[in-house]
mmCIF file of C-alpha atoms in Angstrom:
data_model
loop_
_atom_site.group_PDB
_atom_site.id
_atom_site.type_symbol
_atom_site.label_atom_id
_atom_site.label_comp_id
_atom_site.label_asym_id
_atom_site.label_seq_id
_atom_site.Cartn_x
_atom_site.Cartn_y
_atom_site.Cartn_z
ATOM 1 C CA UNK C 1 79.568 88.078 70.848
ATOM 2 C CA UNK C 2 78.928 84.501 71.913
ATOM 3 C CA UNK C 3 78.701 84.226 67.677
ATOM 4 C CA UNK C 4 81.911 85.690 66.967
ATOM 5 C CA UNK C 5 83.816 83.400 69.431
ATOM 6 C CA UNK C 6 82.366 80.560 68.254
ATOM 7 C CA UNK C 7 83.228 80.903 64.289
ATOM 8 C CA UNK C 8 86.686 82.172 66.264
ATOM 9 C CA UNK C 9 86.914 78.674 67.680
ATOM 10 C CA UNK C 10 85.982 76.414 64.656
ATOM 11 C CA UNK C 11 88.344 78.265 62.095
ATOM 12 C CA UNK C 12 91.255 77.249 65.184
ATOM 13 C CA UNK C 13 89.713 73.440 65.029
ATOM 14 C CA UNK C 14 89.662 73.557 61.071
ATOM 15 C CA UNK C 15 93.448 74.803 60.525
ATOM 16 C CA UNK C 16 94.550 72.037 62.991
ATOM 17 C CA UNK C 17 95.817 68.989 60.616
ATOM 18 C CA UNK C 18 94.289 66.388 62.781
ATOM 19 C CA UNK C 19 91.161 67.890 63.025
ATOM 20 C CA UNK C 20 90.758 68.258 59.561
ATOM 21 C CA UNK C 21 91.141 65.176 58.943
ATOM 22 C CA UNK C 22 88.568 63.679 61.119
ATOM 23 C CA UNK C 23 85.808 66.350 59.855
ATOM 24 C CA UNK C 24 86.589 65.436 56.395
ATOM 25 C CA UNK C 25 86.258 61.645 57.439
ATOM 26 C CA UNK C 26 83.177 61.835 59.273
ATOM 27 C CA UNK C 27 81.493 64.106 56.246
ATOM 28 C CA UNK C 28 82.634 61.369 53.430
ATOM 29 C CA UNK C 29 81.323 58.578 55.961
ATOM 30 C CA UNK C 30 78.073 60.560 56.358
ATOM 31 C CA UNK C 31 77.439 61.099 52.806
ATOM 32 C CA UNK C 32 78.457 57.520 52.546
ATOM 33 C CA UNK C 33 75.917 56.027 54.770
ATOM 34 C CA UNK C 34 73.278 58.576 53.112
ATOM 35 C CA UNK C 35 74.055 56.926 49.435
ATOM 36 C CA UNK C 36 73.637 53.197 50.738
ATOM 37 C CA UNK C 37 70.214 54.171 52.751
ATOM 38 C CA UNK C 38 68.715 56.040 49.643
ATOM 39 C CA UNK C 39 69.346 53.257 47.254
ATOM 40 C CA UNK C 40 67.860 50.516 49.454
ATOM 41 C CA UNK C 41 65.001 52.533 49.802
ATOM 42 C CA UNK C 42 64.184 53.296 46.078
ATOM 43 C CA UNK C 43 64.980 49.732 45.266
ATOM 44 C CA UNK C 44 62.259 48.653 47.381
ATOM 45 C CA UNK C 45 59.069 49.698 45.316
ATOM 46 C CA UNK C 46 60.603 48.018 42.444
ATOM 47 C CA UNK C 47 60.520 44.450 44.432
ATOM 48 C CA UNK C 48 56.921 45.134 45.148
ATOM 49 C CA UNK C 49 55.903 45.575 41.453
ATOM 50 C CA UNK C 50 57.814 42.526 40.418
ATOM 51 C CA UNK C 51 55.475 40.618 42.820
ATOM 52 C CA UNK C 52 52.253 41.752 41.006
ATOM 53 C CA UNK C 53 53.994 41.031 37.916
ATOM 54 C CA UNK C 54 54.290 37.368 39.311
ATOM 55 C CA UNK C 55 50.474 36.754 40.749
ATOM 56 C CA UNK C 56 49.320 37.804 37.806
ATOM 57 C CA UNK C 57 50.465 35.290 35.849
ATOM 58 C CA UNK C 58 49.349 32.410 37.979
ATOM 59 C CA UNK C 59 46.214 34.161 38.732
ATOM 60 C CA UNK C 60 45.567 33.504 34.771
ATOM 61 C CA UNK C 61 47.977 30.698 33.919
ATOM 62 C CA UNK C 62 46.468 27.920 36.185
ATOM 63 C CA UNK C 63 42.719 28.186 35.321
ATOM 64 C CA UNK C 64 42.962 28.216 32.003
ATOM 65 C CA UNK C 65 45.273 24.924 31.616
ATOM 66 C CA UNK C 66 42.836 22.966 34.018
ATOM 67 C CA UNK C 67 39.772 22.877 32.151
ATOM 68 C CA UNK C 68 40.208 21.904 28.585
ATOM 69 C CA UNK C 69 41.707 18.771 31.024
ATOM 70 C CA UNK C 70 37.921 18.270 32.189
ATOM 71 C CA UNK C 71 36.467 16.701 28.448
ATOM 72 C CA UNK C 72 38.872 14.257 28.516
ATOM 73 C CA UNK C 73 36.000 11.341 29.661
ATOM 74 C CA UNK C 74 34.725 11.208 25.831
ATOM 75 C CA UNK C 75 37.815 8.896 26.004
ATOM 76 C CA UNK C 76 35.851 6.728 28.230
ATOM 77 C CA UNK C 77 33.820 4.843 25.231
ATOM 78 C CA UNK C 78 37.074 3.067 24.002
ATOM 79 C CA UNK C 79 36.350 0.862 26.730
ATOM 80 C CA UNK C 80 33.834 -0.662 24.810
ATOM 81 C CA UNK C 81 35.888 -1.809 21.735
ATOM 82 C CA UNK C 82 35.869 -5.574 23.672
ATOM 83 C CA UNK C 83 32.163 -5.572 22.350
ATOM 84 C CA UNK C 84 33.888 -7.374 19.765
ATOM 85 C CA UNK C 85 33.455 -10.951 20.900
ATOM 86 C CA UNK C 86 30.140 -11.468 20.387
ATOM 87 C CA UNK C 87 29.633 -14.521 22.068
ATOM 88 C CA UNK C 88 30.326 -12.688 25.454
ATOM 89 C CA UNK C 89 27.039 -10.568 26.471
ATOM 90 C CA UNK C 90 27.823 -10.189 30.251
ATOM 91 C CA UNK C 91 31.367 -8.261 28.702
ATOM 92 C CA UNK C 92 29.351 -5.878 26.389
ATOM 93 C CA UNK C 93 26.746 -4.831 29.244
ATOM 94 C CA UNK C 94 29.055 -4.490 31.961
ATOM 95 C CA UNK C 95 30.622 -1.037 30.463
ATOM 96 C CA UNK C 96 27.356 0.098 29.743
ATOM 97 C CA UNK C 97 26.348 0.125 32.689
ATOM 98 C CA UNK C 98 28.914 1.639 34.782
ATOM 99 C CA UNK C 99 28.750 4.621 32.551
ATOM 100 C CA UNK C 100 24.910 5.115 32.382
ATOM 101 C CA UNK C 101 24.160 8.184 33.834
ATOM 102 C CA UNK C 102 20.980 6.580 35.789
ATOM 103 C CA UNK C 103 21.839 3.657 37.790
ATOM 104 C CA UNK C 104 19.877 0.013 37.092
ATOM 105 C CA UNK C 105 17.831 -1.651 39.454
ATOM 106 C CA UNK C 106 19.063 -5.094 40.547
ATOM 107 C CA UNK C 107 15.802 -6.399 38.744
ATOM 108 C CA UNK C 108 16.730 -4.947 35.570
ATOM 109 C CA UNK C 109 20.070 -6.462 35.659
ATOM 110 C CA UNK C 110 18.351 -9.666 36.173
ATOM 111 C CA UNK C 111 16.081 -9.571 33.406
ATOM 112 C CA UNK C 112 18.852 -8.332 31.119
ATOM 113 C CA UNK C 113 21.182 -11.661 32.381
ATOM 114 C CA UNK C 114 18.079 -13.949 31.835
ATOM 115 C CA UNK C 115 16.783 -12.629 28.215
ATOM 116 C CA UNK C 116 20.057 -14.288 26.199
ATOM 117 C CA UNK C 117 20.115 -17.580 27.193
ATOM 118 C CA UNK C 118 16.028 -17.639 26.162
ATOM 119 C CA UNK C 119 17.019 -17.048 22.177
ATOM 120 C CA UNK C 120 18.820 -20.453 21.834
ATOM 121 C CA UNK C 121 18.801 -23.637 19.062
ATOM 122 C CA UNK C 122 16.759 -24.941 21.383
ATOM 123 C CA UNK C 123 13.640 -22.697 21.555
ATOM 124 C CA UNK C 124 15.041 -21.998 17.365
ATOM 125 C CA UNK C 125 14.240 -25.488 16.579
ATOM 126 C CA UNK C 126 10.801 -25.641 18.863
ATOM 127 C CA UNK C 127 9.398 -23.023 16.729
ATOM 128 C CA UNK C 128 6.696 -25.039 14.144
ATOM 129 C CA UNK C 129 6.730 -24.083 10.018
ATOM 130 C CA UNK C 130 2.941 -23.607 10.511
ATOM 131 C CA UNK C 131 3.251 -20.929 13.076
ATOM 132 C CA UNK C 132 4.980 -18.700 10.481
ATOM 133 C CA UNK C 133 2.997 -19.648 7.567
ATOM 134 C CA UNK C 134 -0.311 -18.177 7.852
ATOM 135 C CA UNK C 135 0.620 -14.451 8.453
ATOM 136 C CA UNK C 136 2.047 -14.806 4.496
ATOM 137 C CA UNK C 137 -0.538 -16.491 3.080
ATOM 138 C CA UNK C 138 -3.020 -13.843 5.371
ATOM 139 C CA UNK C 139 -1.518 -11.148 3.593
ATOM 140 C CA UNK C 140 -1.577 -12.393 0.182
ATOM 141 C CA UNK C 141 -5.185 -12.946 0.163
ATOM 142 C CA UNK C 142 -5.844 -9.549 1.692
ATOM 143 C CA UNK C 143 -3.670 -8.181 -1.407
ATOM 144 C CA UNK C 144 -5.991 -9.976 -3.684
ATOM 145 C CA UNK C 145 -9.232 -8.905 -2.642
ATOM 146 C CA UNK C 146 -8.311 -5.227 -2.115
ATOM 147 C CA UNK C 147 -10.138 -2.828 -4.330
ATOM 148 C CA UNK C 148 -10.608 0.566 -4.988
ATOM 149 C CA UNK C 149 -12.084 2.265 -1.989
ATOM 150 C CA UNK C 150 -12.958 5.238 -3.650
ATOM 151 C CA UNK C 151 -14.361 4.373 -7.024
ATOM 152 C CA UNK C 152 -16.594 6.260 -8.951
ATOM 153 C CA UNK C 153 -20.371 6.210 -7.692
ATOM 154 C CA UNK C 154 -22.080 7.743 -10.664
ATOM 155 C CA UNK C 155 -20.316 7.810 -14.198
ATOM 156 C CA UNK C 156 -22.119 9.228 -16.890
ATOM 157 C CA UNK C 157 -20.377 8.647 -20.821
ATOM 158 C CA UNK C 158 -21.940 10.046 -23.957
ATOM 159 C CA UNK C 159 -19.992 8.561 -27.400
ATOM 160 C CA UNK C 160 -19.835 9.171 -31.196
ATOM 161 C CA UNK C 161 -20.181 5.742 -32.901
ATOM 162 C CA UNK C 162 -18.302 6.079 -35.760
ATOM 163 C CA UNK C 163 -17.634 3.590 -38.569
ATOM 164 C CA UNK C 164 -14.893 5.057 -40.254
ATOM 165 C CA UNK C 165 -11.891 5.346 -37.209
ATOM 166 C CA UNK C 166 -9.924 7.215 -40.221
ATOM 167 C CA UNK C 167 -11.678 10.240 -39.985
ATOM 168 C CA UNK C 168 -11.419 13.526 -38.107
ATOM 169 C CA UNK C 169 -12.434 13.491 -34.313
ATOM 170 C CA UNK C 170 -14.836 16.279 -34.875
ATOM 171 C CA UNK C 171 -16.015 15.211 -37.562
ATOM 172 C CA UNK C 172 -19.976 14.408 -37.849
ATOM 173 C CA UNK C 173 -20.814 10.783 -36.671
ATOM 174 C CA UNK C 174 -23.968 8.423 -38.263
ATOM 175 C CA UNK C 175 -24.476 7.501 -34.897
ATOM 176 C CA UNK C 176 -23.855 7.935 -30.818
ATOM 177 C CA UNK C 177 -23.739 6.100 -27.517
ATOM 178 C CA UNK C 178 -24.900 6.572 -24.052
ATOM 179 C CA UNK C 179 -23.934 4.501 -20.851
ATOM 180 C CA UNK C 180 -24.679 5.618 -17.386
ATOM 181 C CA UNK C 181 -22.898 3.330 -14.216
ATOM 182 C CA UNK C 182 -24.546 4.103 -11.087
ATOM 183 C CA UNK C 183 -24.353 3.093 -7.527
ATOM 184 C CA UNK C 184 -26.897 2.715 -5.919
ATOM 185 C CA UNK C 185 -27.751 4.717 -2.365
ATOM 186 C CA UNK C 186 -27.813 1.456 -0.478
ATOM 187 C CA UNK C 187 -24.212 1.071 -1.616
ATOM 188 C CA UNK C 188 -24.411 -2.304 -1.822
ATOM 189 C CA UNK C 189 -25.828 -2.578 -5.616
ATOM 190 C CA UNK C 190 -25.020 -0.977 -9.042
ATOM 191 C CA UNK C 191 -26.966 -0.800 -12.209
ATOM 192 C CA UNK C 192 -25.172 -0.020 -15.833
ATOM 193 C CA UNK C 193 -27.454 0.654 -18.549
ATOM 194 C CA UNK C 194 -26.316 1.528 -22.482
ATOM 195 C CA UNK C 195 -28.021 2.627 -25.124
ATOM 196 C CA UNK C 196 -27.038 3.037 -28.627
ATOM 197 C CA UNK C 197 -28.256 4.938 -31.677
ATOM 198 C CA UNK C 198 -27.982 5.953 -35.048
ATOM 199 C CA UNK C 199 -28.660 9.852 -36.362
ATOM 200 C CA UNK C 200 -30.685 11.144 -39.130
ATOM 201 C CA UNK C 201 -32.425 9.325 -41.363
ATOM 202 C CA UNK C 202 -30.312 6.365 -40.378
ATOM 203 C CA UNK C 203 -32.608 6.250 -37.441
ATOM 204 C CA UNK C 204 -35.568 5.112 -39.304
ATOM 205 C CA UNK C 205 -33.412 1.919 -40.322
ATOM 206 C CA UNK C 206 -31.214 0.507 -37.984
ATOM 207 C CA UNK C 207 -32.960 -0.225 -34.671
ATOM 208 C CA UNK C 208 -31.397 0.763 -30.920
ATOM 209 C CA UNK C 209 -29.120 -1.307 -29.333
ATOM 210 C CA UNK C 210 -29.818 -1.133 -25.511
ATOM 211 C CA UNK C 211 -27.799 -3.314 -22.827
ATOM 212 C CA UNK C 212 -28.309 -3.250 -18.928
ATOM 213 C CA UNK C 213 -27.008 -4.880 -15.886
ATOM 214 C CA UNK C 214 -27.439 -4.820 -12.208
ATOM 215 C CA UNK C 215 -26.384 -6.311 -9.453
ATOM 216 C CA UNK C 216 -24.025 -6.353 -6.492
ATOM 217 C CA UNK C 217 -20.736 -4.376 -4.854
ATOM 218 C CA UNK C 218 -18.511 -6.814 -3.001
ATOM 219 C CA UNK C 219 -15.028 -7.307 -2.091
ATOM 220 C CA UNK C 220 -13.947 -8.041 -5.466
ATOM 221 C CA UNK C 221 -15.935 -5.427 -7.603
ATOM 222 C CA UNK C 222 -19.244 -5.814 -9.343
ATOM 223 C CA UNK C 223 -20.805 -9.034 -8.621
ATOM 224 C CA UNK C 224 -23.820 -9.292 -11.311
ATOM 225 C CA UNK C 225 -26.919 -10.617 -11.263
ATOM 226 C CA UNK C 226 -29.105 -9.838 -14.348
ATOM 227 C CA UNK C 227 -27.803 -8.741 -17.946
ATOM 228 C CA UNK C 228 -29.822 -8.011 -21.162
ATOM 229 C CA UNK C 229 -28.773 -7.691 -24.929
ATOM 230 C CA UNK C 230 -31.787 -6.292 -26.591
ATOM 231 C CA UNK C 231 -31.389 -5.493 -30.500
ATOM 232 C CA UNK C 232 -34.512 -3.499 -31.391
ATOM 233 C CA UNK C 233 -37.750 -5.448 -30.720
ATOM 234 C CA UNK C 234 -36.138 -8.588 -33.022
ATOM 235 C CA UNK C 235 -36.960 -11.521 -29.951
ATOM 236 C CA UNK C 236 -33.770 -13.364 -32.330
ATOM 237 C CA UNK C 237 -31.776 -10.848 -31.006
ATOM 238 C CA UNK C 238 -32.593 -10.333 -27.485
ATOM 239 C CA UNK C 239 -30.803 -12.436 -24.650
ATOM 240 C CA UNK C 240 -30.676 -12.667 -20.772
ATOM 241 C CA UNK C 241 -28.669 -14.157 -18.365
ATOM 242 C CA UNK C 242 -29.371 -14.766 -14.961
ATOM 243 C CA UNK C 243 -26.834 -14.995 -11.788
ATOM 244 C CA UNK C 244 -27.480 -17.208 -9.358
ATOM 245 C CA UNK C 245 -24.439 -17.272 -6.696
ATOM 246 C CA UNK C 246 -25.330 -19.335 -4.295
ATOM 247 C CA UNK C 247 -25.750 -22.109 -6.184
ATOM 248 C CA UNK C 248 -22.863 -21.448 -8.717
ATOM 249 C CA UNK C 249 -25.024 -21.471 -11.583
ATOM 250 C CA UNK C 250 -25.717 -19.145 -14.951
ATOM 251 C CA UNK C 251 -28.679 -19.306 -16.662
ATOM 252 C CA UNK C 252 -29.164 -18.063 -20.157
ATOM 253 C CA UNK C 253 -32.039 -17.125 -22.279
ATOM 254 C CA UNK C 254 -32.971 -16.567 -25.627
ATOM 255 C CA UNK C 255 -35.153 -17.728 -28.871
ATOM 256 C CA UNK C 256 -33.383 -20.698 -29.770
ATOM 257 C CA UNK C 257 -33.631 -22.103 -25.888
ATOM 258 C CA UNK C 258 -32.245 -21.866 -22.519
ATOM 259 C CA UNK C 259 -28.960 -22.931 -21.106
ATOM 260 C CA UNK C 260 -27.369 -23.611 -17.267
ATOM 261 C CA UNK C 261 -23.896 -23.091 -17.063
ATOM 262 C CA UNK C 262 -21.278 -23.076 -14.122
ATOM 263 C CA UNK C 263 -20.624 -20.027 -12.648
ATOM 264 C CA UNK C 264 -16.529 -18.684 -11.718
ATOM 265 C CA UNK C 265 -15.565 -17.106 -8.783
ATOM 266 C CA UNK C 266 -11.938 -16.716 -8.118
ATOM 267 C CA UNK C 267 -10.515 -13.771 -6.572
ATOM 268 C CA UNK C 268 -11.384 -10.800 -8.863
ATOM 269 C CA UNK C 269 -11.786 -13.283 -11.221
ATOM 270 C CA UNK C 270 -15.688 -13.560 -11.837
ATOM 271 C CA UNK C 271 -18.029 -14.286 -14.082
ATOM 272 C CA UNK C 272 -18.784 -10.768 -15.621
ATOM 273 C CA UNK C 273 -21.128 -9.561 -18.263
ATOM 274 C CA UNK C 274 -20.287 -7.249 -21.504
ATOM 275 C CA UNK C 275 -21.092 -4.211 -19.640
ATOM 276 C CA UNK C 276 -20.327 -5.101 -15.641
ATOM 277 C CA UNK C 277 -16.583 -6.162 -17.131
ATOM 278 C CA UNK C 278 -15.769 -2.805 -18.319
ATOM 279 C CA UNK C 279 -16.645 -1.070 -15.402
ATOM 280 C CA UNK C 280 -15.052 -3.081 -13.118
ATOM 281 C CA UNK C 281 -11.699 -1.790 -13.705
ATOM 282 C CA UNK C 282 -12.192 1.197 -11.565
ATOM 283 C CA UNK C 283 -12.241 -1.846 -8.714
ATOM 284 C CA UNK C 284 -9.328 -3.694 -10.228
ATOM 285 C CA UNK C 285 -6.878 -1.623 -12.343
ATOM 286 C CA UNK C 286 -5.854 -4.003 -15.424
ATOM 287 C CA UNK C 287 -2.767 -6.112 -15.694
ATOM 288 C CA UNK C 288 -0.254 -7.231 -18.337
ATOM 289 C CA UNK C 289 -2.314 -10.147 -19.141
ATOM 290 C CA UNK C 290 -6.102 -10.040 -18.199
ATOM 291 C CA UNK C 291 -8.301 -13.249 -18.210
ATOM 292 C CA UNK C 292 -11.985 -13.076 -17.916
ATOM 293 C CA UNK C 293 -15.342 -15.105 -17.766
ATOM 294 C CA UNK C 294 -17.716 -13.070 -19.679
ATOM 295 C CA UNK C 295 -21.300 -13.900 -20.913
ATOM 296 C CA UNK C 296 -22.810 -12.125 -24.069
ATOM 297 C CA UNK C 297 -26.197 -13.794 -22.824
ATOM 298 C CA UNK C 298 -25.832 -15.844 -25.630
ATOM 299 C CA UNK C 299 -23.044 -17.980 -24.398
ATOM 300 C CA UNK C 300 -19.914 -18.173 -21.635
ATOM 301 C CA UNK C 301 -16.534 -17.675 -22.436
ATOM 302 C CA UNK C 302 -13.151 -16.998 -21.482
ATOM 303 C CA UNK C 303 -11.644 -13.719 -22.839
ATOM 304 C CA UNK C 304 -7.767 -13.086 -22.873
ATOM 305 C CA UNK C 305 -6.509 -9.318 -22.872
ATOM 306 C CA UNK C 306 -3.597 -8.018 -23.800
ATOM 307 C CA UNK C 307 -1.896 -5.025 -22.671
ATOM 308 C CA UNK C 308 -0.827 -2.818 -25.402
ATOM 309 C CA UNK C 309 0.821 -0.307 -23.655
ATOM 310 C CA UNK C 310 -0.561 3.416 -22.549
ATOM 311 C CA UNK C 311 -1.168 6.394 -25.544
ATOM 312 C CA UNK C 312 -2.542 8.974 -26.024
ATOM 313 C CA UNK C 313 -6.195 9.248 -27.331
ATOM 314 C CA UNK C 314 -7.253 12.313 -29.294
ATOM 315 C CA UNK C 315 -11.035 12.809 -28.435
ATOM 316 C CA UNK C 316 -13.194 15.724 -27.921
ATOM 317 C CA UNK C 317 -12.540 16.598 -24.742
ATOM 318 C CA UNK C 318 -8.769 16.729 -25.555
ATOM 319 C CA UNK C 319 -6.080 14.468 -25.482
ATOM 320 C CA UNK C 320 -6.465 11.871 -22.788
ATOM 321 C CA UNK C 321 -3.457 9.514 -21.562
ATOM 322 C CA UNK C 322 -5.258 5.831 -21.824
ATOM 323 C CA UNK C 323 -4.627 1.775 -21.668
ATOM 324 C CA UNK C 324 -5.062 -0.091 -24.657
ATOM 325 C CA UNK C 325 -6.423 -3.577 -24.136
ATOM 326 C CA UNK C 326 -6.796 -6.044 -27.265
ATOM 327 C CA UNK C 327 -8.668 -9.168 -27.744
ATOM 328 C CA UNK C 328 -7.790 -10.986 -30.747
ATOM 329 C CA UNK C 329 -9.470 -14.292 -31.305
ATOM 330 C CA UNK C 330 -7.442 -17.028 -32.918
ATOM 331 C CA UNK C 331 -10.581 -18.433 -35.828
ATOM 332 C CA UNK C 332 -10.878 -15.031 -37.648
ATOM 333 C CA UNK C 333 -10.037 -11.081 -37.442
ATOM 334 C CA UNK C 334 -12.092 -10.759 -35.011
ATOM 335 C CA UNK C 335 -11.097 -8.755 -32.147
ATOM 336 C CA UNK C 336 -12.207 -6.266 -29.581
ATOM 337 C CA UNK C 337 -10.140 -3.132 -28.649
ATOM 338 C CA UNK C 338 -10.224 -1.394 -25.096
ATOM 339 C CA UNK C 339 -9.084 2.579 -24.124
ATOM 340 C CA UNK C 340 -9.257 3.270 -20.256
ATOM 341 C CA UNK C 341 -8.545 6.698 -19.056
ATOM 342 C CA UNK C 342 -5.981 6.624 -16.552
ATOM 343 C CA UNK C 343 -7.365 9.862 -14.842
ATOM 344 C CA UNK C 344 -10.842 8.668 -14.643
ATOM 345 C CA UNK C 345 -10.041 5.406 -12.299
ATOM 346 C CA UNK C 346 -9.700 3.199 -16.073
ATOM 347 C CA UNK C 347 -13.616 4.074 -17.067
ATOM 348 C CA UNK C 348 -13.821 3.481 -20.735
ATOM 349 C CA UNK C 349 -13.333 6.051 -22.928
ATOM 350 C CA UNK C 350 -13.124 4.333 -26.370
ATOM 351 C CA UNK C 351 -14.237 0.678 -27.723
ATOM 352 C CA UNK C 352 -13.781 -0.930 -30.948
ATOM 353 C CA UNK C 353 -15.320 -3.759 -32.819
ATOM 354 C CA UNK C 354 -13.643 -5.286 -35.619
ATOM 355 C CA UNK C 355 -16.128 -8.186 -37.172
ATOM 356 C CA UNK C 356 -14.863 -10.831 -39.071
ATOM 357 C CA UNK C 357 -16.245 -9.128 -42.576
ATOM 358 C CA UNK C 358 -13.534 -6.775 -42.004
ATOM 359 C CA UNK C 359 -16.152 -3.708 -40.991
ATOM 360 C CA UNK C 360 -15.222 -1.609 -37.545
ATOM 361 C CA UNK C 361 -17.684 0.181 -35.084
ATOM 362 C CA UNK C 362 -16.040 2.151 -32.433
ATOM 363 C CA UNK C 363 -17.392 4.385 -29.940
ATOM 364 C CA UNK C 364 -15.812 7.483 -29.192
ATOM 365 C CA UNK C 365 -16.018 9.414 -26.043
ATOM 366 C CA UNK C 366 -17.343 13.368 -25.805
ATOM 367 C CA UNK C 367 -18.342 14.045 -22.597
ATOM 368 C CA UNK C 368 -17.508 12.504 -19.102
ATOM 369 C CA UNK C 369 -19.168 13.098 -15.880
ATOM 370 C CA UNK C 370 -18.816 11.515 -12.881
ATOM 371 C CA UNK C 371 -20.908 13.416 -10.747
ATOM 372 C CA UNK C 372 -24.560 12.946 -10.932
ATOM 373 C CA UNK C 373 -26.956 15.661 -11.853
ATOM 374 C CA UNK C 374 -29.083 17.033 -9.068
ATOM 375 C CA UNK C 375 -32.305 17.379 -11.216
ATOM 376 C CA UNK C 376 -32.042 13.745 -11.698
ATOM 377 C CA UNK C 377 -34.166 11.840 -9.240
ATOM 378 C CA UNK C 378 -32.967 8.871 -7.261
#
C-alpha cells in the first residue's frame, strides 16, 4: 500500500511543470559532475607514466656525458712545449715535476738545481787532451794484439805434390806431402814438422825434404824458436836458425858459415820461419797487403803478399772456398803462391813454387784433420 501511494505521489510531482524542471536539472548536473570526476581520474595514471618516462632519461643521460670528460688531462703535456728555450732548465723541470705521479724530495730538487751549472766552459776548458787520449790509443793496441782464441790445437794435412798443376785432381801424383801443427799440452808451445816425398821408383832418386819448427804461443801467434831445412843427408843443403828473443837476435847456420842477424817484433809482425808463417794465419787472418820477416835458415828477408781475391779450389775432398796469396819477386819469375781455407781458420790447403827455370811444384791437399788421433801418444 505504502508502495502504491508513493509511485501515486511522484507521477503528481513529475506532471507538475516546475518540478520537472528541477529533476531534469539536477539529473543533467549530476551526470555532469560524474563526467568531470571520471576524466580527472583516468587522466591521472597517465601523469604518473610520463614521470618514469622523464627519470629515465636522466637516470642514463647524465652518466654517460660525464666520463668521456674524465681523459681530458692527456691535455696536460702541452704544458711542456716551453721546453723549447733551452737555455732555461729550471722552466723545463718545473712541469715535470708537478705532474710526476711520486712527489721529489727537497734533496733531489737540490741536486737536480746544482748538476747544470757543473757542465760549464769552465770545467769544458779544465779538461786536459791527455786525459782523453789514452783510452784510444788503449784500444788500438788491444785491437792489434787480439788473436784467435780458438785456433786449431792439432792440424794434421796430407798433400799430392804434383809437378804438372794442368792435370786432373785425381789424377796419380810422383810425389806427396805431410805436415802435422801441434800444440802442445802445456799450451804455451807448438811444434810444426813437414815432410816431403817422392813415389815409386822416384823414391830411390830424389831424397826427402823434411822441415820442423818449434817454439812459443803468445799474444801475437807463434813466436819461434828453432827451424830446420834438411834436404836429404846433403850437409850443403841443410840449415838452422836459432831465436833468441831476449836479446833480439837470429842466428843462422849452415855449410858455408854462420850468421847473426836482428830479430823483428812488431805487433803480429814477427820474425817467422817458412813453416811457423803459414800457420800463423789461424792467429791472424790475412790482409789486403801482408808484409813479413821470414828466414829460410839460409838468410832473412822481407816478403810482400798480395791478396788475390777468394776462389774456389777443386781438391779431393771437394771444392773448398780459399784465399789466394801471391809473392812475386821483382829479379826473376820467381814467385810463391798461397790457398787458405776459409772454413779451416786459413790452414793451408794448397802451395805453389814457381822457380826461376820456369818449373812449378805445388802441393795439393787430400785429407784434413784437425783433431788428433787417440792412438797417437802425447
Amino acid at each position: 500500500m505504502w508502495n502504491k501511494s508513493f509511485l501515486i505521489r511522484c507521477k503528481g510531482i513529475w506532471q507538475n511543470p516546475s518540478y520537472r524542471r528541477f529533476a531534469i536539472a539536477l539529473g543533467i548536473s549530476f551526470l555532469l559532475h560524474l563526467f568531470l570526476i571520471g576524466k580527472f581520474y583516468f587522466n591521472v595514471p597517465e601523469l604518473n607514466q610520463g614521470h618514469h618516462l622523464i627519470e629515465a632519461q636522466l637516470v642514463l643521460d647524465t652518466p654517460t656525458i660525464s666520463k668521456p670528460v674524465l681523459p681530458t688531462p692527456m691535455v696536460v703535456p702541452v704544458k711542456s712545449k716551453p721546453v723549447k728555450p733551452i737555455p732555461v732548465v729550471e722552466d723545463v723541470i718545473k712541469p715535470v715535476l708537478s705532474e710526476a705521479e711520486t712527489p721529489i724530495s727537497s734533496e733531489s730538487q737540490a741536486s737536480v738545481e746544482q748538476s747544470p751549472p757543473v757542465v760549464t766552459a769552465e770545467t769544458i776548458s779544465q779538461i786536459k787532451p791527455s786525459d782523453a787520449e789514452p783510452p784510444p790509443e788503449s784500444i788500438i793496441e788491444e785491437s792489434v794484439v787480439k788473436i784467435n782464441p780458438d785456433a786449431y790445437q792439432y792440424v794434421e794435412t796430407e798433400f799430392d805434390v804434383r809437378t804438372d798443376i794442368s792435370a786432373s785432381v785425381n789424377s796419380s801424383a810422383p810425389g806427396k806431402a805431410k805436415i802435422v801443427y801441434e800444440l802442445l799440452p802445456n799450451r804455451e808451445q807448438y811444434k810444426i814438422k813437414s815432410l816431403m816425398e817422392a813415389k815409386g821408383l822416384a823414391g830411390l832418386v830424389i831424397p826427402d825434404l823434411l822441415q820442423t819448427s818449434d817454439g812459443f804461443l803468445i799474444n801475437t801467434g807463434l813466436q819461434p824458436k828453432h827451424y830446420l831445412y834438411q834436404f836429404g843427408n846433403n850437409k850443403n843443403k841443410t840449415f838452422m836458425a836459432d831465436f833468441d828473443w831476449e836479446q833480439k837476435k837470429l842466428y843462422l847456420h849452415g855449410a858455408k858459415g854462420d850468421q847473426t842477424l836482428d830479430l823483428v817484433e812488431e805487433n803480429s809482425n814477427t820474425t817467422q820461419d817458412l813453416l811457423s808463417f803459414m800457420y800463423q794465419f789461424m792467429f791472424s787472418p790475412p790482409l789486403q797487403t801482408l808484409k813479413f820477416s821470414i828466414t829460410n835458415g839460409k838468410k832473412l828477408g822481407l816478403y810482400e803478399y798480395s791478396f788475390e781475391g777468394e776462389e774456389v779450389t777443386p781438391t779431393k775432398m771437394g771444392n773448398l772456398t780459399t784465399v789466394h796469396l801471391l809473392r812475386n819477386t821483382n829479379e826473376s819469375d820467381e814467385k810463391t803462391e798461397l790457398w787458405l781455407a776459409l772454413n779451416y781458420q786459413y790452414v793451408p790447403v794448397k802451395i805453389r813454387k814457381t822457380e826461376k827455370d820456369g818449373k812449378v811444384y805445388e802441393l795439393l791437399v787430400t785429407s784434413l784433420k784437425t783433431e788428433k788421433p787417440a792412438t797417437q801418444a802425447e
